[in-house]
Amino acid sequence: MSNPIVDIIMVTYNQEKYVSQAIESVLSQKCLFNYKLIINDDCSSDNTSEICKEYVVNYPDKIL
């Protein structure tokens, strides 16, 4: 039996102040299965997209 991979989908828009906290919350979870965090930024006009891109670079095995 293979280990399942759970997809976690996070949709964000202009959440520059809070998106790091939300991402860190997902990354800090202890679980017995593999997961991928899929972040969809809906064309934010603040720095949300840049913050998300930094996390993708720093956690390529966990975040898409």
PDB file of N, CA, C and O in Angstrom:
ATOM      1  N   MET A   1       0.845  -1.185   0.000  1.00  0.00           N
ATOM      2  CA  MET A   1       0.000   0.000   0.000  1.00  0.00           C
ATOM      3  C   MET A   1       0.891   1.250   0.000  1.00  0.00           C
ATOM      4  O   MET A   1       1.806   1.371   0.802  1.00  0.00           O
ATOM      5  N   SER A   2       0.638   2.164  -0.904  1.00  0.00           N
ATOM      6  CA  SER A   2       1.430   3.389  -0.984  1.00  0.00           C
ATOM      7  C   SER A   2       0.887   4.451  -0.035  1.00  0.00           C
ATOM      8  O   SER A   2      -0.274   4.425   0.353  1.00  0.00           O
ATOM      9  N   ASN A   3       1.762   5.375   0.325  1.00  0.00           N
ATOM     10  CA  ASN A   3       1.339   6.471   1.185  1.00  0.00           C
ATOM     11  C   ASN A   3       0.533   7.473   0.375  1.00  0.00           C
ATOM     12  O   ASN A   3       0.957   7.887  -0.699  1.00  0.00           O
ATOM     13  N   PRO A   4      -0.606   7.879   0.881  1.00  0.00           N
ATOM     14  CA  PRO A   4      -1.405   8.874   0.147  1.00  0.00           C
ATOM     15  C   PRO A   4      -0.747  10.247   0.193  1.00  0.00           C
ATOM     16  O   PRO A   4       0.028  10.554   1.093  1.00  0.00           O
ATOM     17  N   ILE A   5      -1.051  11.044  -0.799  1.00  0.00           N
ATOM     18  CA  ILE A   5      -0.636  12.445  -0.806  1.00  0.00           C
ATOM     19  C   ILE A   5      -1.910  13.281  -0.730  1.00  0.00           C
ATOM     20  O   ILE A   5      -2.806  13.131  -1.553  1.00  0.00           O
ATOM     21  N   VAL A   6      -1.978  14.122   0.262  1.00  0.00           N
ATOM     22  CA  VAL A   6      -3.139  14.983   0.467  1.00  0.00           C
ATOM     23  C   VAL A   6      -2.828  16.346  -0.128  1.00  0.00           C
ATOM     24  O   VAL A   6      -1.778  16.925   0.147  1.00  0.00           O
ATOM     25  N   ASP A   7      -3.733  16.848  -0.948  1.00  0.00           N
ATOM     26  CA  ASP A   7      -3.586  18.195  -1.499  1.00  0.00           C
ATOM     27  C   ASP A   7      -4.322  19.184  -0.606  1.00  0.00           C
ATOM     28  O   ASP A   7      -5.496  18.987  -0.291  1.00  0.00           O
ATOM     29  N   ILE A   8      -3.623  20.225  -0.204  1.00  0.00           N
ATOM     30  CA  ILE A   8      -4.212  21.305   0.582  1.00  0.00           C
ATOM     31  C   ILE A   8      -4.240  22.520  -0.328  1.00  0.00           C
ATOM     32  O   ILE A   8      -3.206  22.943  -0.846  1.00  0.00           O
ATOM     33  N   ILE A   9      -5.412  23.065  -0.521  1.00  0.00           N
ATOM     34  CA  ILE A   9      -5.553  24.200  -1.438  1.00  0.00           C
ATOM     35  C   ILE A   9      -5.809  25.469  -0.633  1.00  0.00           C
ATOM     36  O   ILE A   9      -6.724  25.525   0.186  1.00  0.00           O
ATOM     37  N   MET A  10      -4.977  26.458  -0.874  1.00  0.00           N
ATOM     38  CA  MET A  10      -5.103  27.749  -0.203  1.00  0.00           C
ATOM     39  C   MET A  10      -5.319  28.817  -1.266  1.00  0.00           C
ATOM     40  O   MET A  10      -4.478  29.007  -2.142  1.00  0.00           O
ATOM     41  N   VAL A  11      -6.435  29.486  -1.198  1.00  0.00           N
ATOM     42  CA  VAL A  11      -6.747  30.578  -2.118  1.00  0.00           C
ATOM     43  C   VAL A  11      -6.552  31.879  -1.355  1.00  0.00           C
ATOM     44  O   VAL A  11      -7.002  32.010  -0.215  1.00  0.00           O
ATOM     45  N   THR A  12      -5.880  32.828  -1.994  1.00  0.00           N
ATOM     46  CA  THR A  12      -5.583  34.067  -1.297  1.00  0.00           C
ATOM     47  C   THR A  12      -5.746  35.267  -2.232  1.00  0.00           C
ATOM     48  O   THR A  12      -5.593  35.157  -3.443  1.00  0.00           O
ATOM     49  N   TYR A  13      -6.071  36.391  -1.639  1.00  0.00           N
ATOM     50  CA  TYR A  13      -6.195  37.650  -2.375  1.00  0.00           C
ATOM     51  C   TYR A  13      -5.908  38.797  -1.401  1.00  0.00           C
ATOM     52  O   TYR A  13      -6.598  38.942  -0.380  1.00  0.00           O
ATOM     53  N   ASN A  14      -4.894  39.566  -1.692  1.00  0.00           N
ATOM     54  CA  ASN A  14      -4.507  40.723  -0.869  1.00  0.00           C
ATOM     55  C   ASN A  14      -4.415  40.363   0.616  1.00  0.00           C
ATOM     56  O   ASN A  14      -4.986  41.034   1.474  1.00  0.00           O
ATOM     57  N   GLN A  15      -3.635  39.333   0.908  1.00  0.00           N
ATOM     58  CA  GLN A  15      -3.452  38.887   2.285  1.00  0.00           C
ATOM     59  C   GLN A  15      -2.006  39.022   2.735  1.00  0.00           C
ATOM     60  O   GLN A  15      -1.491  38.202   3.497  1.00  0.00           O
ATOM     61  N   GLU A  16      -1.356  40.045   2.263  1.00  0.00           N
ATOM     62  CA  GLU A  16       0.057  40.273   2.559  1.00  0.00           C
ATOM     63  C   GLU A  16       0.370  40.153   4.057  1.00  0.00           C
ATOM     64  O   GLU A  16       1.388  39.580   4.442  1.00  0.00           O
ATOM     65  N   LYS A  17      -0.485  40.665   4.904  1.00  0.00           N
ATOM     66  CA  LYS A  17      -0.235  40.661   6.342  1.00  0.00           C
ATOM     67  C   LYS A  17      -0.384  39.278   6.968  1.00  0.00           C
ATOM     68  O   LYS A  17       0.168  39.026   8.041  1.00  0.00           O
ATOM     69  N   TYR A  18      -1.147  38.375   6.324  1.00  0.00           N
ATOM     70  CA  TYR A  18      -1.519  37.120   6.974  1.00  0.00           C
ATOM     71  C   TYR A  18      -1.079  35.859   6.240  1.00  0.00           C
ATOM     72  O   TYR A  18      -1.111  34.780   6.821  1.00  0.00           O
ATOM     73  N   VAL A  19      -0.665  35.970   4.996  1.00  0.00           N
ATOM     74  CA  VAL A  19      -0.413  34.769   4.206  1.00  0.00           C
ATOM     75  C   VAL A  19       0.770  33.966   4.749  1.00  0.00           C
ATOM     76  O   VAL A  19       0.729  32.731   4.750  1.00  0.00           O
ATOM     77  N   SER A  20       1.795  34.609   5.246  1.00  0.00           N
ATOM     78  CA  SER A  20       2.932  33.873   5.825  1.00  0.00           C
ATOM     79  C   SER A  20       2.487  33.042   7.018  1.00  0.00           C
ATOM     80  O   SER A  20       2.892  31.888   7.176  1.00  0.00           O
ATOM     81  N   GLN A  21       1.671  33.620   7.857  1.00  0.00           N
ATOM     82  CA  GLN A  21       1.165  32.905   9.032  1.00  0.00           C
ATOM     83  C   GLN A  21       0.336  31.690   8.601  1.00  0.00           C
ATOM     84  O   GLN A  21       0.470  30.610   9.179  1.00  0.00           O
ATOM     85  N   ALA A  22      -0.480  31.853   7.580  1.00  0.00           N
ATOM     86  CA  ALA A  22      -1.303  30.740   7.094  1.00  0.00           C
ATOM     87  C   ALA A  22      -0.430  29.630   6.511  1.00  0.00           C
ATOM     88  O   ALA A  22      -0.649  28.438   6.783  1.00  0.00           O
ATOM     89  N   ILE A  23       0.575  29.993   5.734  1.00  0.00           N
ATOM     90  CA  ILE A  23       1.477  29.005   5.132  1.00  0.00           C
ATOM     91  C   ILE A  23       2.282  28.302   6.218  1.00  0.00           C
ATOM     92  O   ILE A  23       2.408  27.072   6.219  1.00  0.00           O
ATOM     93  N   GLU A  24       2.824  29.059   7.151  1.00  0.00           N
ATOM     94  CA  GLU A  24       3.605  28.468   8.245  1.00  0.00           C
ATOM     95  C   GLU A  24       2.748  27.516   9.077  1.00  0.00           C
ATOM     96  O   GLU A  24       3.229  26.489   9.557  1.00  0.00           O
ATOM     97  N   SER A  25       1.487  27.837   9.230  1.00  0.00           N
ATOM     98  CA  SER A  25       0.574  26.962   9.967  1.00  0.00           C
ATOM     99  C   SER A  25       0.458  25.601   9.291  1.00  0.00           C
ATOM    100  O   SER A  25       0.496  24.557   9.948  1.00  0.00           O
ATOM    101  N   VAL A  26       0.336  25.592   7.981  1.00  0.00           N
ATOM    102  CA  VAL A  26       0.265  24.323   7.241  1.00  0.00           C
ATOM    103  C   VAL A  26       1.588  23.584   7.353  1.00  0.00           C
ATOM    104  O   VAL A  26       1.619  22.376   7.638  1.00  0.00           O
ATOM    105  N   LEU A  27       2.697  24.277   7.156  1.00  0.00           N
ATOM    106  CA  LEU A  27       4.012  23.638   7.183  1.00  0.00           C
ATOM    107  C   LEU A  27       4.362  23.063   8.554  1.00  0.00           C
ATOM    108  O   LEU A  27       5.144  22.114   8.653  1.00  0.00           O
ATOM    109  N   SER A  28       3.803  23.599   9.609  1.00  0.00           N
ATOM    110  CA  SER A  28       4.144  23.153  10.963  1.00  0.00           C
ATOM    111  C   SER A  28       3.352  21.926  11.415  1.00  0.00           C
ATOM    112  O   SER A  28       3.655  21.365  12.473  1.00  0.00           O
ATOM    113  N   GLN A  29       2.379  21.504  10.638  1.00  0.00           N
ATOM    114  CA  GLN A  29       1.562  20.354  11.022  1.00  0.00           C
ATOM    115  C   GLN A  29       2.380  19.073  11.022  1.00  0.00           C
ATOM    116  O   GLN A  29       3.165  18.827  10.117  1.00  0.00           O
ATOM    117  N   LYS A  30       2.185  18.267  12.037  1.00  0.00           N
ATOM    118  CA  LYS A  30       2.802  16.943  12.121  1.00  0.00           C
ATOM    119  C   LYS A  30       1.771  15.936  11.642  1.00  0.00           C
ATOM    120  O   LYS A  30       0.667  15.874  12.180  1.00  0.00           O
ATOM    121  N   CYS A  31       2.103  15.177  10.616  1.00  0.00           N
ATOM    122  CA  CYS A  31       1.140  14.215  10.081  1.00  0.00           C
ATOM    123  C   CYS A  31       1.859  12.962   9.602  1.00  0.00           C
ATOM    124  O   CYS A  31       3.069  12.973   9.379  1.00  0.00           O
ATOM    125  N   LEU A  32       1.101  11.896   9.455  1.00  0.00           N
ATOM    126  CA  LEU A  32       1.647  10.594   9.056  1.00  0.00           C
ATOM    127  C   LEU A  32       1.479  10.342   7.567  1.00  0.00           C
ATOM    128  O   LEU A  32       1.594   9.206   7.127  1.00  0.00           O
ATOM    129  N   PHE A  33       1.213  11.380   6.804  1.00  0.00           N
ATOM    130  CA  PHE A  33       1.025  11.247   5.366  1.00  0.00           C
ATOM    131  C   PHE A  33       1.722  12.408   4.674  1.00  0.00           C
ATOM    132  O   PHE A  33       2.031  13.422   5.290  1.00  0.00           O
ATOM    133  N   ASN A  34       1.969  12.243   3.411  1.00  0.00           N
ATOM    134  CA  ASN A  34       2.571  13.301   2.605  1.00  0.00           C
ATOM    135  C   ASN A  34       1.500  14.285   2.160  1.00  0.00           C
ATOM    136  O   ASN A  34       0.336  13.905   1.979  1.00  0.00           O
ATOM    137  N   TYR A  35       1.900  15.510   1.974  1.00  0.00           N
ATOM    138  CA  TYR A  35       0.947  16.510   1.483  1.00  0.00           C
ATOM    139  C   TYR A  35       1.652  17.496   0.568  1.00  0.00           C
ATOM    140  O   TYR A  35       2.865  17.646   0.601  1.00  0.00           O
ATOM    141  N   LYS A  36       0.859  18.159  -0.240  1.00  0.00           N
ATOM    142  CA  LYS A  36       1.304  19.270  -1.082  1.00  0.00           C
ATOM    143  C   LYS A  36       0.381  20.443  -0.797  1.00  0.00           C
ATOM    144  O   LYS A  36      -0.838  20.290  -0.766  1.00  0.00           O
ATOM    145  N   LEU A  37       0.956  21.602  -0.589  1.00  0.00           N
ATOM    146  CA  LEU A  37       0.186  22.826  -0.424  1.00  0.00           C
ATOM    147  C   LEU A  37       0.141  23.527  -1.770  1.00  0.00           C
ATOM    148  O   LEU A  37       1.178  23.878  -2.337  1.00  0.00           O
ATOM    149  N   ILE A  38      -1.044  23.704  -2.281  1.00  0.00           N
ATOM    150  CA  ILE A  38      -1.245  24.386  -3.561  1.00  0.00           C
ATOM    151  C   ILE A  38      -1.803  25.770  -3.242  1.00  0.00           C
ATOM    152  O   ILE A  38      -2.889  25.883  -2.674  1.00  0.00           O
ATOM    153  N   ILE A  39      -1.047  26.800  -3.594  1.00  0.00           N
ATOM    154  CA  ILE A  39      -1.461  28.172  -3.301  1.00  0.00           C
ATOM    155  C   ILE A  39      -1.918  28.830  -4.588  1.00  0.00           C
ATOM    156  O   ILE A  39      -1.192  28.840  -5.588  1.00  0.00           O
ATOM    157  N   ASN A  40      -3.107  29.400  -4.560  1.00  0.00           N
ATOM    158  CA  ASN A  40      -3.636  30.133  -5.703  1.00  0.00           C
ATOM    159  C   ASN A  40      -3.869  31.578  -5.271  1.00  0.00           C
ATOM    160  O   ASN A  40      -4.741  31.859  -4.458  1.00  0.00           O
ATOM    161  N   ASP A  41      -3.054  32.468  -5.796  1.00  0.00           N
ATOM    162  CA  ASP A  41      -3.223  33.892  -5.532  1.00  0.00           C
ATOM    163  C   ASP A  41      -4.069  34.479  -6.653  1.00  0.00           C
ATOM    164  O   ASP A  41      -3.745  34.341  -7.824  1.00  0.00           O
ATOM    165  N   ASP A  42      -5.141  35.136  -6.293  1.00  0.00           N
ATOM    166  CA  ASP A  42      -6.098  35.664  -7.270  1.00  0.00           C
ATOM    167  C   ASP A  42      -5.739  37.095  -7.675  1.00  0.00           C
ATOM    168  O   ASP A  42      -6.485  38.037  -7.434  1.00  0.00           O
ATOM    169  N   CYS A  43      -4.546  37.259  -8.255  1.00  0.00           N
ATOM    170  CA  CYS A  43      -4.088  38.562  -8.773  1.00  0.00           C
ATOM    171  C   CYS A  43      -4.089  39.660  -7.713  1.00  0.00           C
ATOM    172  O   CYS A  43      -4.608  40.760  -7.931  1.00  0.00           O
ATOM    173  N   SER A  44      -3.487  39.367  -6.589  1.00  0.00           N
ATOM    174  CA  SER A  44      -3.408  40.366  -5.523  1.00  0.00           C
ATOM    175  C   SER A  44      -2.674  41.609  -6.004  1.00  0.00           C
ATOM    176  O   SER A  44      -1.744  41.533  -6.809  1.00  0.00           O
ATOM    177  N   SER A  45      -3.081  42.748  -5.466  1.00  0.00           N
ATOM    178  CA  SER A  45      -2.425  44.007  -5.822  1.00  0.00           C
ATOM    179  C   SER A  45      -1.389  44.418  -4.778  1.00  0.00           C
ATOM    180  O   SER A  45      -0.746  45.456  -4.916  1.00  0.00           O
ATOM    181  N   ASP A  46      -1.219  43.600  -3.738  1.00  0.00           N
ATOM    182  CA  ASP A  46      -0.181  43.868  -2.740  1.00  0.00           C
ATOM    183  C   ASP A  46       0.961  42.864  -2.939  1.00  0.00           C
ATOM    184  O   ASP A  46       1.129  42.326  -4.021  1.00  0.00           O
ATOM    185  N   ASN A  47       1.735  42.583  -1.932  1.00  0.00           N
ATOM    186  CA  ASN A  47       2.890  41.690  -2.047  1.00  0.00           C
ATOM    187  C   ASN A  47       2.570  40.219  -1.764  1.00  0.00           C
ATOM    188  O   ASN A  47       3.488  39.419  -1.581  1.00  0.00           O
ATOM    189  N   THR A  48       1.323  39.855  -1.730  1.00  0.00           N
ATOM    190  CA  THR A  48       0.937  38.465  -1.450  1.00  0.00           C
ATOM    191  C   THR A  48       1.603  37.496  -2.415  1.00  0.00           C
ATOM    192  O   THR A  48       2.164  36.477  -2.007  1.00  0.00           O
ATOM    193  N   SER A  49       1.560  37.791  -3.686  1.00  0.00           N
ATOM    194  CA  SER A  49       2.118  36.902  -4.699  1.00  0.00           C
ATOM    195  C   SER A  49       3.612  36.694  -4.501  1.00  0.00           C
ATOM    196  O   SER A  49       4.111  35.557  -4.585  1.00  0.00           O
ATOM    197  N   GLU A  50       4.349  37.754  -4.189  1.00  0.00           N
ATOM    198  CA  GLU A  50       5.785  37.644  -3.985  1.00  0.00           C
ATOM    199  C   GLU A  50       6.102  36.800  -2.756  1.00  0.00           C
ATOM    200  O   GLU A  50       7.047  36.003  -2.760  1.00  0.00           O
ATOM    201  N   ILE A  51       5.335  36.964  -1.705  1.00  0.00           N
ATOM    202  CA  ILE A  51       5.534  36.180  -0.490  1.00  0.00           C
ATOM    203  C   ILE A  51       5.309  34.703  -0.786  1.00  0.00           C
ATOM    204  O   ILE A  51       6.108  33.848  -0.390  1.00  0.00           O
ATOM    205  N   CYS A  52       4.251  34.402  -1.511  1.00  0.00           N
ATOM    206  CA  CYS A  52       3.948  33.016  -1.866  1.00  0.00           C
ATOM    207  C   CYS A  52       5.057  32.413  -2.729  1.00  0.00           C
ATOM    208  O   CYS A  52       5.461  31.259  -2.517  1.00  0.00           O
ATOM    209  N   LYS A  53       5.556  33.187  -3.670  1.00  0.00           N
ATOM    210  CA  LYS A  53       6.634  32.699  -4.538  1.00  0.00           C
ATOM    211  C   LYS A  53       7.895  32.367  -3.735  1.00  0.00           C
ATOM    212  O   LYS A  53       8.589  31.399  -4.035  1.00  0.00           O
ATOM    213  N   GLU A  54       8.193  33.149  -2.711  1.00  0.00           N
ATOM    214  CA  GLU A  54       9.343  32.858  -1.854  1.00  0.00           C
ATOM    215  C   GLU A  54       9.178  31.510  -1.160  1.00  0.00           C
ATOM    216  O   GLU A  54      10.131  30.739  -1.057  1.00  0.00           O
ATOM    217  N   TYR A  55       7.980  31.228  -0.694  1.00  0.00           N
ATOM    218  CA  TYR A  55       7.728  29.940  -0.041  1.00  0.00           C
ATOM    219  C   TYR A  55       7.849  28.788  -1.039  1.00  0.00           C
ATOM    220  O   TYR A  55       8.367  27.728  -0.696  1.00  0.00           O
ATOM    221  N   VAL A  56       7.401  28.987  -2.257  1.00  0.00           N
ATOM    222  CA  VAL A  56       7.529  27.939  -3.281  1.00  0.00           C
ATOM    223  C   VAL A  56       9.007  27.630  -3.521  1.00  0.00           C
ATOM    224  O   VAL A  56       9.395  26.463  -3.626  1.00  0.00           O
ATOM    225  N   VAL A  57       9.839  28.656  -3.581  1.00  0.00           N
ATOM    226  CA  VAL A  57      11.273  28.459  -3.793  1.00  0.00           C
ATOM    227  C   VAL A  57      11.903  27.748  -2.594  1.00  0.00           C
ATOM    228  O   VAL A  57      12.731  26.852  -2.744  1.00  0.00           O
ATOM    229  N   ASN A  58      11.495  28.122  -1.389  1.00  0.00           N
ATOM    230  CA  ASN A  58      12.097  27.571  -0.171  1.00  0.00           C
ATOM    231  C   ASN A  58      11.579  26.183   0.198  1.00  0.00           C
ATOM    232  O   ASN A  58      12.254  25.455   0.936  1.00  0.00           O
ATOM    233  N   TYR A  59      10.397  25.830  -0.265  1.00  0.00           N
ATOM    234  CA  TYR A  59       9.790  24.527   0.049  1.00  0.00           C
ATOM    235  C   TYR A  59       9.266  23.864  -1.220  1.00  0.00           C
ATOM    236  O   TYR A  59       8.074  23.549  -1.312  1.00  0.00           O
ATOM    237  N   PRO A  60      10.130  23.601  -2.187  1.00  0.00           N
ATOM    238  CA  PRO A  60       9.649  23.047  -3.462  1.00  0.00           C
ATOM    239  C   PRO A  60       9.058  21.644  -3.342  1.00  0.00           C
ATOM    240  O   PRO A  60       8.243  21.245  -4.170  1.00  0.00           O
ATOM    241  N   ASP A  61       9.426  20.927  -2.294  1.00  0.00           N
ATOM    242  CA  ASP A  61       8.882  19.584  -2.104  1.00  0.00           C
ATOM    243  C   ASP A  61       7.505  19.598  -1.439  1.00  0.00           C
ATOM    244  O   ASP A  61       6.804  18.593  -1.443  1.00  0.00           O
ATOM    245  N   LYS A  62       7.099  20.743  -0.891  1.00  0.00           N
ATOM    246  CA  LYS A  62       5.820  20.843  -0.180  1.00  0.00           C
ATOM    247  C   LYS A  62       4.815  21.793  -0.817  1.00  0.00           C
ATOM    248  O   LYS A  62       3.618  21.655  -0.599  1.00  0.00           O
ATOM    249  N   ILE A  63       5.301  22.806  -1.544  1.00  0.00           N
ATOM    250  CA  ILE A  63       4.400  23.867  -2.013  1.00  0.00           C
ATOM    251  C   ILE A  63       4.478  23.992  -3.533  1.00  0.00           C
ATOM    252  O   ILE A  63       5.549  24.028  -4.109  1.00  0.00           O
ATOM    253  N   LEU A  64       3.315  24.100  -4.130  1.00  0.00           N
ATOM    254  CA  LEU A  64       3.205  24.342  -5.575  1.00  0.00           C
ATOM    255  C   LEU A  64       2.610  25.715  -5.792  1.00  0.00           C
ATOM    256  O   LEU A  64       1.847  26.209  -5.037  1.00  0.00           O
TER     257      LEU A  64
END
